Every structure is written in C-alpha cells, then in structure tokens.
Amino acid sequence: MTNQTLLETVYNAADDKKAADMVVLNMQGVSLLADYFLICHGNSDRQVQSIAREIKDKAEEAGFDVRRLEGFDSARWILVDLGDVVAHVFHKDERAYYNLERLWGDAPELEMEGR
C-alpha cells in the first residue's frame, strides 16, 4: 500500500465526518516528520474526536498502523500519526491560533480529487 492510498484513506475519513476547511500539505523535501500533513477542524469537542476516531478506524481497517494518537481527551488539537501521513484535527478555536498552514508555508498545498 502506498502513501497516496493512506492519504486518500485519511482524507476520506475526515470528509465523512464533515471536517471543515481540509488542507493537505506536501511535506516531501520540506520536513522529515512526514510526507503529508492533513489539517482540518471540527466545530465542537465531540466532532473533533469523531473526526480523529474515524481517521484512526479507517486507517486500521485499510491495514495501516496508527503510531500515535495524541490530544484525544482534550479535543483541542488531536494529532493522528500514521507515519508518512500526519493528521492534525483542530477545534475551530485552536486552528487559527496555531495556524500550521502559515508555519509550513513553504510546503505546497496538494489538491485532492472530489474537493
């Protein structure tokens, strides 16, 4: 299975739970942390947890390992580390504060099909 398959699985899982303002950054050549970052947000603690849980569950169903899931209980910024793809699921209020898109502004944004 490829990184692209993993990215599509993560993207579709977040989309299924109505994640808002999804952005995919191509981190290849920019960071050693991962090949892709998915950044999105939910409008409530419950939605943020639902998005992260769906990403985790769908990735595992597809045969991918979830290396780490951090921030789930507080539901302000949940990081789902899948190795080559890292999903950042923010609460709407926190997303603007951390502004990862600006922090990693040198990473090109990747257009996903069906957007």
PDB file of C-alpha atoms in Angstrom, residues 18-20 41-48 51 76 90-93:
ATOM      1  CA  LYS A  18     -17.673  16.677   7.884  1.00  0.00           C
ATOM      2  CA  ALA A  19     -14.234  18.027   8.762  1.00  0.00           C
ATOM      3  CA  ALA A  20     -14.067  21.697   7.859  1.00  0.00           C
ATOM      4  CA  HIS A  41     -11.044  21.296  12.120  1.00  0.00           C
ATOM      5  CA  GLY A  42     -14.319  20.495  13.788  1.00  0.00           C
ATOM      6  CA  ASN A  43     -16.752  22.893  15.415  1.00  0.00           C
ATOM      7  CA  SER A  44     -17.128  21.081  18.745  1.00  0.00           C
ATOM      8  CA  ASP A  45     -15.130  18.789  21.010  1.00  0.00           C
ATOM      9  CA  ARG A  46     -17.364  15.890  20.017  1.00  0.00           C
ATOM     10  CA  GLN A  47     -16.873  16.493  16.288  1.00  0.00           C
ATOM     11  CA  VAL A  48     -13.092  16.819  16.680  1.00  0.00           C
ATOM     12  CA  ILE A  51     -13.054  13.008  13.037  1.00  0.00           C
ATOM     13  CA  ARG A  76      -8.480  20.874  21.119  1.00  0.00           C
ATOM     14  CA  PHE A  90      -8.156  21.021  15.481  1.00  0.00           C
ATOM     15  CA  HIS A  91     -11.042  22.538  17.347  1.00  0.00           C
ATOM     16  CA  LYS A  92     -12.095  25.565  15.310  1.00  0.00           C
ATOM     17  CA  ASP A  93     -10.921  27.969  18.037  1.00  0.00           C
TER      18      ASP A  93
END
